[in-house]
mmCIF file of C-alpha atoms in Angstrom:
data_model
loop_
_atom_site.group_PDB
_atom_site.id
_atom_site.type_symbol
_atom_site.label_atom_id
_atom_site.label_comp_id
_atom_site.label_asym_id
_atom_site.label_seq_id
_atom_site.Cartn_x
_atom_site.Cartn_y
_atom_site.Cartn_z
ATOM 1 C CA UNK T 1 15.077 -1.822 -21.534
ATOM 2 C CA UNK T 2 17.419 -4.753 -20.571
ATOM 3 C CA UNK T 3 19.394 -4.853 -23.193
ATOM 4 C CA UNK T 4 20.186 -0.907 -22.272
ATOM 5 C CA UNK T 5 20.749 -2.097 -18.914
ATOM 6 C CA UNK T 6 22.747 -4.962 -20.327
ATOM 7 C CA UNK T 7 24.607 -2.689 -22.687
ATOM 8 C CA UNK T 8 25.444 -0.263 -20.208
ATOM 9 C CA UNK T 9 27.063 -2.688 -17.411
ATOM 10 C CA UNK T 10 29.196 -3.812 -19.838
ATOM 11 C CA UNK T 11 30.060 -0.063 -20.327
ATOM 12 C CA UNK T 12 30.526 0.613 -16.649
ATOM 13 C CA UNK T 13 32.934 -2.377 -16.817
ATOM 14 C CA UNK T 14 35.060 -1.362 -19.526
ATOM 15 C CA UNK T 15 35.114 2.165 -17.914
ATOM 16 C CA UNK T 16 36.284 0.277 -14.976
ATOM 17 C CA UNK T 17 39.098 -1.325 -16.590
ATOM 18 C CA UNK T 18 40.725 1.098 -18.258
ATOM 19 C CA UNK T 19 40.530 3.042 -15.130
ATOM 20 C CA UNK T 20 42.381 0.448 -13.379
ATOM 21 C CA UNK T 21 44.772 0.406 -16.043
ATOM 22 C CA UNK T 22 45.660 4.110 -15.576
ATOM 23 C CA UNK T 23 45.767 3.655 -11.871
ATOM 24 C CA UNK T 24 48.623 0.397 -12.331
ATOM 25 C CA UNK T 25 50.031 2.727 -15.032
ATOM 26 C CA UNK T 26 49.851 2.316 -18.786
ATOM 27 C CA UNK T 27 53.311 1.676 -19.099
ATOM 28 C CA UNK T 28 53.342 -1.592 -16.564
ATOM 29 C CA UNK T 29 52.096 -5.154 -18.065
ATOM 30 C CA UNK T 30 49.195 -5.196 -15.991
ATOM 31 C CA UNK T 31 48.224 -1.631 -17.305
ATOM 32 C CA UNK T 32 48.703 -2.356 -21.205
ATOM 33 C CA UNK T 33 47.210 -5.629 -20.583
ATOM 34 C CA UNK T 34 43.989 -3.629 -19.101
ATOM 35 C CA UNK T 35 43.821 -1.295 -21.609
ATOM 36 C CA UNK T 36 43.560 -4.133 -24.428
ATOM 37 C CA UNK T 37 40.821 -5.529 -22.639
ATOM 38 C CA UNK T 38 38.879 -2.679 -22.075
ATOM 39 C CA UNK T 39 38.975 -1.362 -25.674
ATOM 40 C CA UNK T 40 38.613 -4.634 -26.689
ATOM 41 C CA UNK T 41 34.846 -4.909 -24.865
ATOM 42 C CA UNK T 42 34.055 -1.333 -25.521
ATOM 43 C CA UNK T 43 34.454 -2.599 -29.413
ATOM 44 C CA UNK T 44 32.220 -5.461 -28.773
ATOM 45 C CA UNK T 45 29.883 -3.663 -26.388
ATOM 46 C CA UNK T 46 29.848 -1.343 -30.246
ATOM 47 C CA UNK T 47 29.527 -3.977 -32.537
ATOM 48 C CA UNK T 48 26.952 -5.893 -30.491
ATOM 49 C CA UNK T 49 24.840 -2.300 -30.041
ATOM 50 C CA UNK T 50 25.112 -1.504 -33.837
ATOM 51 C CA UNK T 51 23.659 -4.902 -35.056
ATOM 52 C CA UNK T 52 20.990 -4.503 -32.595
ATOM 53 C CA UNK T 53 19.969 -1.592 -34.112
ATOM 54 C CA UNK T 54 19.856 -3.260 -37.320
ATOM 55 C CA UNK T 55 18.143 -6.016 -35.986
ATOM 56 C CA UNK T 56 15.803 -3.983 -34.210
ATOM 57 C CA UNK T 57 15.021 -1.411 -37.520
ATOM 58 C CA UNK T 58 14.092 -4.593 -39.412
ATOM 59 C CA UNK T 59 11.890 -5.751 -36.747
ATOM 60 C CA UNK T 60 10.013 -2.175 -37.008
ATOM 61 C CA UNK T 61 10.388 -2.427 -40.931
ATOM 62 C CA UNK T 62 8.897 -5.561 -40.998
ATOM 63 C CA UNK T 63 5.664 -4.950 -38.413
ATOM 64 C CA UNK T 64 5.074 -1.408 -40.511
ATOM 65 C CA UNK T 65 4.732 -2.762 -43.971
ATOM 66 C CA UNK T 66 2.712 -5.516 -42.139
ATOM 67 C CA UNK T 67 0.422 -2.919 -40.638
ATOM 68 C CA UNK T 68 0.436 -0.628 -44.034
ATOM 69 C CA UNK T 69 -0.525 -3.980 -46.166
ATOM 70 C CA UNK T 70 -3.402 -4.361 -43.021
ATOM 71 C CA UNK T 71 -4.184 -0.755 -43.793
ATOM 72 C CA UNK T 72 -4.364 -1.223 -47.614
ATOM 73 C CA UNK T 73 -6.424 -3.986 -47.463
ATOM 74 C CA UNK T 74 -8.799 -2.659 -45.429
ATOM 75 C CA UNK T 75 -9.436 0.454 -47.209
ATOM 76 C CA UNK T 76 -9.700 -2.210 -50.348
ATOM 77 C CA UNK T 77 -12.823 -4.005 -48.840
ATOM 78 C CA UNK T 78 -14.335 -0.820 -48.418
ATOM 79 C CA UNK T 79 -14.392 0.804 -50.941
ATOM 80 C CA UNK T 80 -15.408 -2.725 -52.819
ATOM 81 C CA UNK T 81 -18.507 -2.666 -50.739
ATOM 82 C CA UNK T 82 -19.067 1.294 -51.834
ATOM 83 C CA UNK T 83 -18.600 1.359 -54.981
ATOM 84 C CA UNK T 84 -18.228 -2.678 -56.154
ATOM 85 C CA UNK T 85 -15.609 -3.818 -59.264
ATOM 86 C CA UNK T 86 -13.637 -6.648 -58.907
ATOM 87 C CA UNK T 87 -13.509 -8.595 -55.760
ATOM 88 C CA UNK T 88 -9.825 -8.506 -55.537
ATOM 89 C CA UNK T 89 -8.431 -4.972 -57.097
ATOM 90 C CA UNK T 90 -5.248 -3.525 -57.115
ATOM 91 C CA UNK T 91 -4.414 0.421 -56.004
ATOM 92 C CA UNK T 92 -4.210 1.437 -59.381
ATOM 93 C CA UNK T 93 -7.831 0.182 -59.948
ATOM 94 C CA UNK T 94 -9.038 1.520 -56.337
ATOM 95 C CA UNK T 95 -7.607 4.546 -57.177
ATOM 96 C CA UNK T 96 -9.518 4.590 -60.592
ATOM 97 C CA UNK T 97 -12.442 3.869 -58.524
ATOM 98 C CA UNK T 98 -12.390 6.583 -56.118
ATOM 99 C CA UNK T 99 -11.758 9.070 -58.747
ATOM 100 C CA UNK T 100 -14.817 8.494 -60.478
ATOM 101 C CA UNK T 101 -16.771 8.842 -57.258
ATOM 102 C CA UNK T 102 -19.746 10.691 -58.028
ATOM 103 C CA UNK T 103 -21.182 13.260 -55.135
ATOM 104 C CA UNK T 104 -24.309 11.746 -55.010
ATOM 105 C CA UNK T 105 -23.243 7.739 -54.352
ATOM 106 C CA UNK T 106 -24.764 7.051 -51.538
ATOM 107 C CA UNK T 107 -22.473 5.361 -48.308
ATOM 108 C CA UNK T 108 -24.867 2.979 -46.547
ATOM 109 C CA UNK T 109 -25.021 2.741 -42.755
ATOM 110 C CA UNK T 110 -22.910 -0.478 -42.753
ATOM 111 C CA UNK T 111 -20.097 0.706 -45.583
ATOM 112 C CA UNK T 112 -19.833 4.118 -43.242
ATOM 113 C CA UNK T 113 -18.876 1.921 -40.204
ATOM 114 C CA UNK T 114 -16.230 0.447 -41.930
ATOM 115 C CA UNK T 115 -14.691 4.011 -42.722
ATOM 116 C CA UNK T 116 -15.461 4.798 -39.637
ATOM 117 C CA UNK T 117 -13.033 1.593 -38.327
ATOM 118 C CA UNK T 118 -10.536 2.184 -40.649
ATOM 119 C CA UNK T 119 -10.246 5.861 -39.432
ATOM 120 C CA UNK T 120 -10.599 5.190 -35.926
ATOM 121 C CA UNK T 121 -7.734 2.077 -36.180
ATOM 122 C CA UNK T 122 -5.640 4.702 -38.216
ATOM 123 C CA UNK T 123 -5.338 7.072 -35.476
ATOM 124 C CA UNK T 124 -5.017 4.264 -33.041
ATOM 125 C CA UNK T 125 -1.781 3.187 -34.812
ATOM 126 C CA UNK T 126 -0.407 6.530 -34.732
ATOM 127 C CA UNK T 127 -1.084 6.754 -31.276
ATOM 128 C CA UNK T 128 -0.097 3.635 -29.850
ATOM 129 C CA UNK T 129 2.831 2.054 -32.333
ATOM 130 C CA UNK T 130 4.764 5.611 -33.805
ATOM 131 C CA UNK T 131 8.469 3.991 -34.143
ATOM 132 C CA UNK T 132 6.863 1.248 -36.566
ATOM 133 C CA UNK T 133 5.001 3.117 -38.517
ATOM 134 C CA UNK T 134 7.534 5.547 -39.047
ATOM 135 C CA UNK T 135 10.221 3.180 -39.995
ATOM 136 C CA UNK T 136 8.167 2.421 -43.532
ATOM 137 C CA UNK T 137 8.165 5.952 -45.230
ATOM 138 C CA UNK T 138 5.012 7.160 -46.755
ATOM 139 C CA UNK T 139 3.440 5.141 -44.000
ATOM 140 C CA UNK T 140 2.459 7.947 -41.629
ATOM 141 C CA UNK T 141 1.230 10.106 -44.437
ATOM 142 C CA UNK T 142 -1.185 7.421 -45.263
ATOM 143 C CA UNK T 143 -2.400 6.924 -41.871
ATOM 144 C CA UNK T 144 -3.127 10.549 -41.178
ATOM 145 C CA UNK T 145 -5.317 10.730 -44.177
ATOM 146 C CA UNK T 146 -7.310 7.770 -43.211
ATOM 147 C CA UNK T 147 -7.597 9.033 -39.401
ATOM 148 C CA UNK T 148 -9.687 12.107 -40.921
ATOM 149 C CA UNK T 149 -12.461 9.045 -41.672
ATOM 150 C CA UNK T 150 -12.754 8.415 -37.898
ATOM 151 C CA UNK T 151 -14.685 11.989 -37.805
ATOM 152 C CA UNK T 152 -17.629 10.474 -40.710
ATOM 153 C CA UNK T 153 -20.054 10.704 -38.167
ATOM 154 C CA UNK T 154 -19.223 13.797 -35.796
ATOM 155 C CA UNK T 155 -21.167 16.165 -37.992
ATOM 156 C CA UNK T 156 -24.906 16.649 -37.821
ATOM 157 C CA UNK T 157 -25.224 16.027 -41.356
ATOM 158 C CA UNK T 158 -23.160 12.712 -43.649
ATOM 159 C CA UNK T 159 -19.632 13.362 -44.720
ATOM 160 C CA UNK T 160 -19.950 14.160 -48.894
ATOM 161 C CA UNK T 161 -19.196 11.380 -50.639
ATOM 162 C CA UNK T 162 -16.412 12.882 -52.771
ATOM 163 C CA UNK T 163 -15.101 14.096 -49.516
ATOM 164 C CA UNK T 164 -14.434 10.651 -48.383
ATOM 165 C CA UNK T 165 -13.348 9.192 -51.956
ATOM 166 C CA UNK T 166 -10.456 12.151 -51.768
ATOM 167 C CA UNK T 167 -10.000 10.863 -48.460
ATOM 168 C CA UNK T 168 -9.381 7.142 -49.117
ATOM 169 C CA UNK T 169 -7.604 8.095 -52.370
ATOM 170 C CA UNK T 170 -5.277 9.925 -50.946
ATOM 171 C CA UNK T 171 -4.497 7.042 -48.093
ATOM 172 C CA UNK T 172 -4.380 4.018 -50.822
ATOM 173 C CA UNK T 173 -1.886 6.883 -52.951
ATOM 174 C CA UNK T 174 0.423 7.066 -49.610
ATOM 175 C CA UNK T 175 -0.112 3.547 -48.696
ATOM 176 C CA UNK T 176 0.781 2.111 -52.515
ATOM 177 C CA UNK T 177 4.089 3.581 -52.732
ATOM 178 C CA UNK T 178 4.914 2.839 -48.763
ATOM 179 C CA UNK T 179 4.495 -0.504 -49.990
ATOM 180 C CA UNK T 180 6.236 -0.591 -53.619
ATOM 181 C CA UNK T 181 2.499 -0.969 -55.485
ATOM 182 C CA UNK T 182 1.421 1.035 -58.048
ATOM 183 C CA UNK T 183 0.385 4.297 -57.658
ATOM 184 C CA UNK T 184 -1.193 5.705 -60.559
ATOM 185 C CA UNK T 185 -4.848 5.909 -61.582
ATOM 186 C CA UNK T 186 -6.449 3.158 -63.641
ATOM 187 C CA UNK T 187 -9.770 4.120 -66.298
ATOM 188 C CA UNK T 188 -13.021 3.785 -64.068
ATOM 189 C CA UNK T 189 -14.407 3.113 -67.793
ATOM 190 C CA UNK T 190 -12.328 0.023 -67.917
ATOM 191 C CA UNK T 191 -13.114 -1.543 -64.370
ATOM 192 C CA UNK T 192 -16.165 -3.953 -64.554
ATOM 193 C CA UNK T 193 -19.231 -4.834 -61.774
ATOM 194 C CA UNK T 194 -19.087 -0.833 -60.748
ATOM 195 C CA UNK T 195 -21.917 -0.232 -58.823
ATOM 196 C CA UNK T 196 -22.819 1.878 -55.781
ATOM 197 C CA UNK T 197 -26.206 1.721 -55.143
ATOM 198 C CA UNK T 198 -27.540 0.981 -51.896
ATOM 199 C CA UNK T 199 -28.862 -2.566 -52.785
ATOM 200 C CA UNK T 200 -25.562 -3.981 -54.128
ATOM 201 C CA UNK T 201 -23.221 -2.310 -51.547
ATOM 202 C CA UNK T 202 -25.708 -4.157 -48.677
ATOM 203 C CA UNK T 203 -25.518 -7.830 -51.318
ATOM 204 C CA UNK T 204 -21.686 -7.212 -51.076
ATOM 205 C CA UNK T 205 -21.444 -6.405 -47.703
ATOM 206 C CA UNK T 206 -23.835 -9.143 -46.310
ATOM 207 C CA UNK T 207 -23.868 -11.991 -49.297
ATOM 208 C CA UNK T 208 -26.587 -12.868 -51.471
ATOM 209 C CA UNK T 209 -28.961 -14.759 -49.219
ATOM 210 C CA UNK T 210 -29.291 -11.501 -46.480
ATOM 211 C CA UNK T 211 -33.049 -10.772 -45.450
ATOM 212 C CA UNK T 212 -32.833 -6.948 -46.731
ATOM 213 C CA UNK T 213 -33.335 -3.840 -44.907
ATOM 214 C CA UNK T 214 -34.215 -2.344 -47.874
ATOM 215 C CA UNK T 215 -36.941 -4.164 -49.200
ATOM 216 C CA UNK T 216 -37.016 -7.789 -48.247
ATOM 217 C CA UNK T 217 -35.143 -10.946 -48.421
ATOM 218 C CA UNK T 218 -32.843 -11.415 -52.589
ATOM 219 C CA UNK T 219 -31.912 -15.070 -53.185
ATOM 220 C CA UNK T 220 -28.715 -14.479 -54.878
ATOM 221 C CA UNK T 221 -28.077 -17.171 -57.723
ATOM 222 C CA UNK T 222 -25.008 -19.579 -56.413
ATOM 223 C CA UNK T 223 -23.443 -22.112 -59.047
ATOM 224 C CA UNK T 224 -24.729 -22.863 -62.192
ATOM 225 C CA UNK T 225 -27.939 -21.582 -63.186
ATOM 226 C CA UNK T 226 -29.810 -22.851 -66.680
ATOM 227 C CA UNK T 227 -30.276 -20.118 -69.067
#
């Protein structure tokens, strides 16, 4: 807002000077020496506004892929907890993940909440901060398939599990190439530690050493351990 305000005084001034120029006459010393001046700071006024802009697209550039590598990383941990592989996984490998999402995995209370976040922040972002996340493109796409997962619990009954795979696949697809990553599908056959049954998705959620709502307290092994 001020530097509209700013912007636009030194407008009215120019505007002002080559008025007065007209009005001494543009023939007169005075009047050619007005008119110099007040092209000369309508051309800065110009040259000042267009590297704003630049300035200011970068800015929004910079805070959206910010936001879409948030985004991306969020839907990462998620579906890590769901459906387990490698701790840290790249989109390909998600990707590969989610497509081999079976329709009977189960989505624990806990691993729903987090969809349920990453919808509901989703939506939030496309409310609340529109210019940056449509300065990264593919951005906006991504977002509005992961703001579907901030309806997983509207329903009376769960949200199918290949529902929300297809969901999150097609975010991490949109997010990827907003973000230069790689967008095509690894082999589920080829990613290790898959595993989405309730137990492991609560030991990856909540660590080895969590007292179990499903059937008492694991000691996960830490360190070395003698065969």
């Amino acid at each position: 807002m001020l530097r509209a305000l700013v912007t636009a005084g030194f407008l009215l001034v120019a505007a002002l000077v080559l008025w007065a120029s007209f009005i001494l006459g543009v023939e007169t010393s005075a009047g050619t020496l007005f008119i110099n001046l007040g092209t000369e700071i309508v051309g800065i006024v110009i040259t000042v506004a267009v590297v704003e802009w630049f300035f200011e697209r970068r800015r929004l550039q910079n805070r959206g892929r910010q936001l879409a590598g948030n985004a991306l990383h969020a839907v990462e941990h998620a579906v890590w907890v769901w459906q387990g592989g490698p701790r840290q996984m790249e989109t390909d490998e998600v990707r590969g993940i989610l497509h081999a999402v079976d329709g009977d995995d189960p989505v624990a209370d806990f691993t729903e909440g987090l969809l349920l976040n990453i919808g509901t922040r989703a939506r939030r972002l496309l409310s609340n901060d529109p210019e940056a996340v449509s300065a990264v493109p593919g951005f906006m796409n991504g977002l509005e398939h992961l703001a579907r997962l901030s309806a997983i619990r509207d329903g009376r009954d769960r949200m199918p599990s290949r529902k929300v795979a297809d969901i999150l696949d097609e975010g991490t697809s949109d997010l990827a190439k907003a973000l230069g990553k790689p967008t095509e599908r690894h082999l589920a056959s080829l990613i290790r530690f898959r595993d989405p049954s309730l137990t492991s998705q609560e030991r990856r959620h909540f660590g080895g050493n969590h007292q179990s709502s499903l059937g008492g307290f694991r000691a996960e092994p830490t360190g070395f351990q003698d065969d």
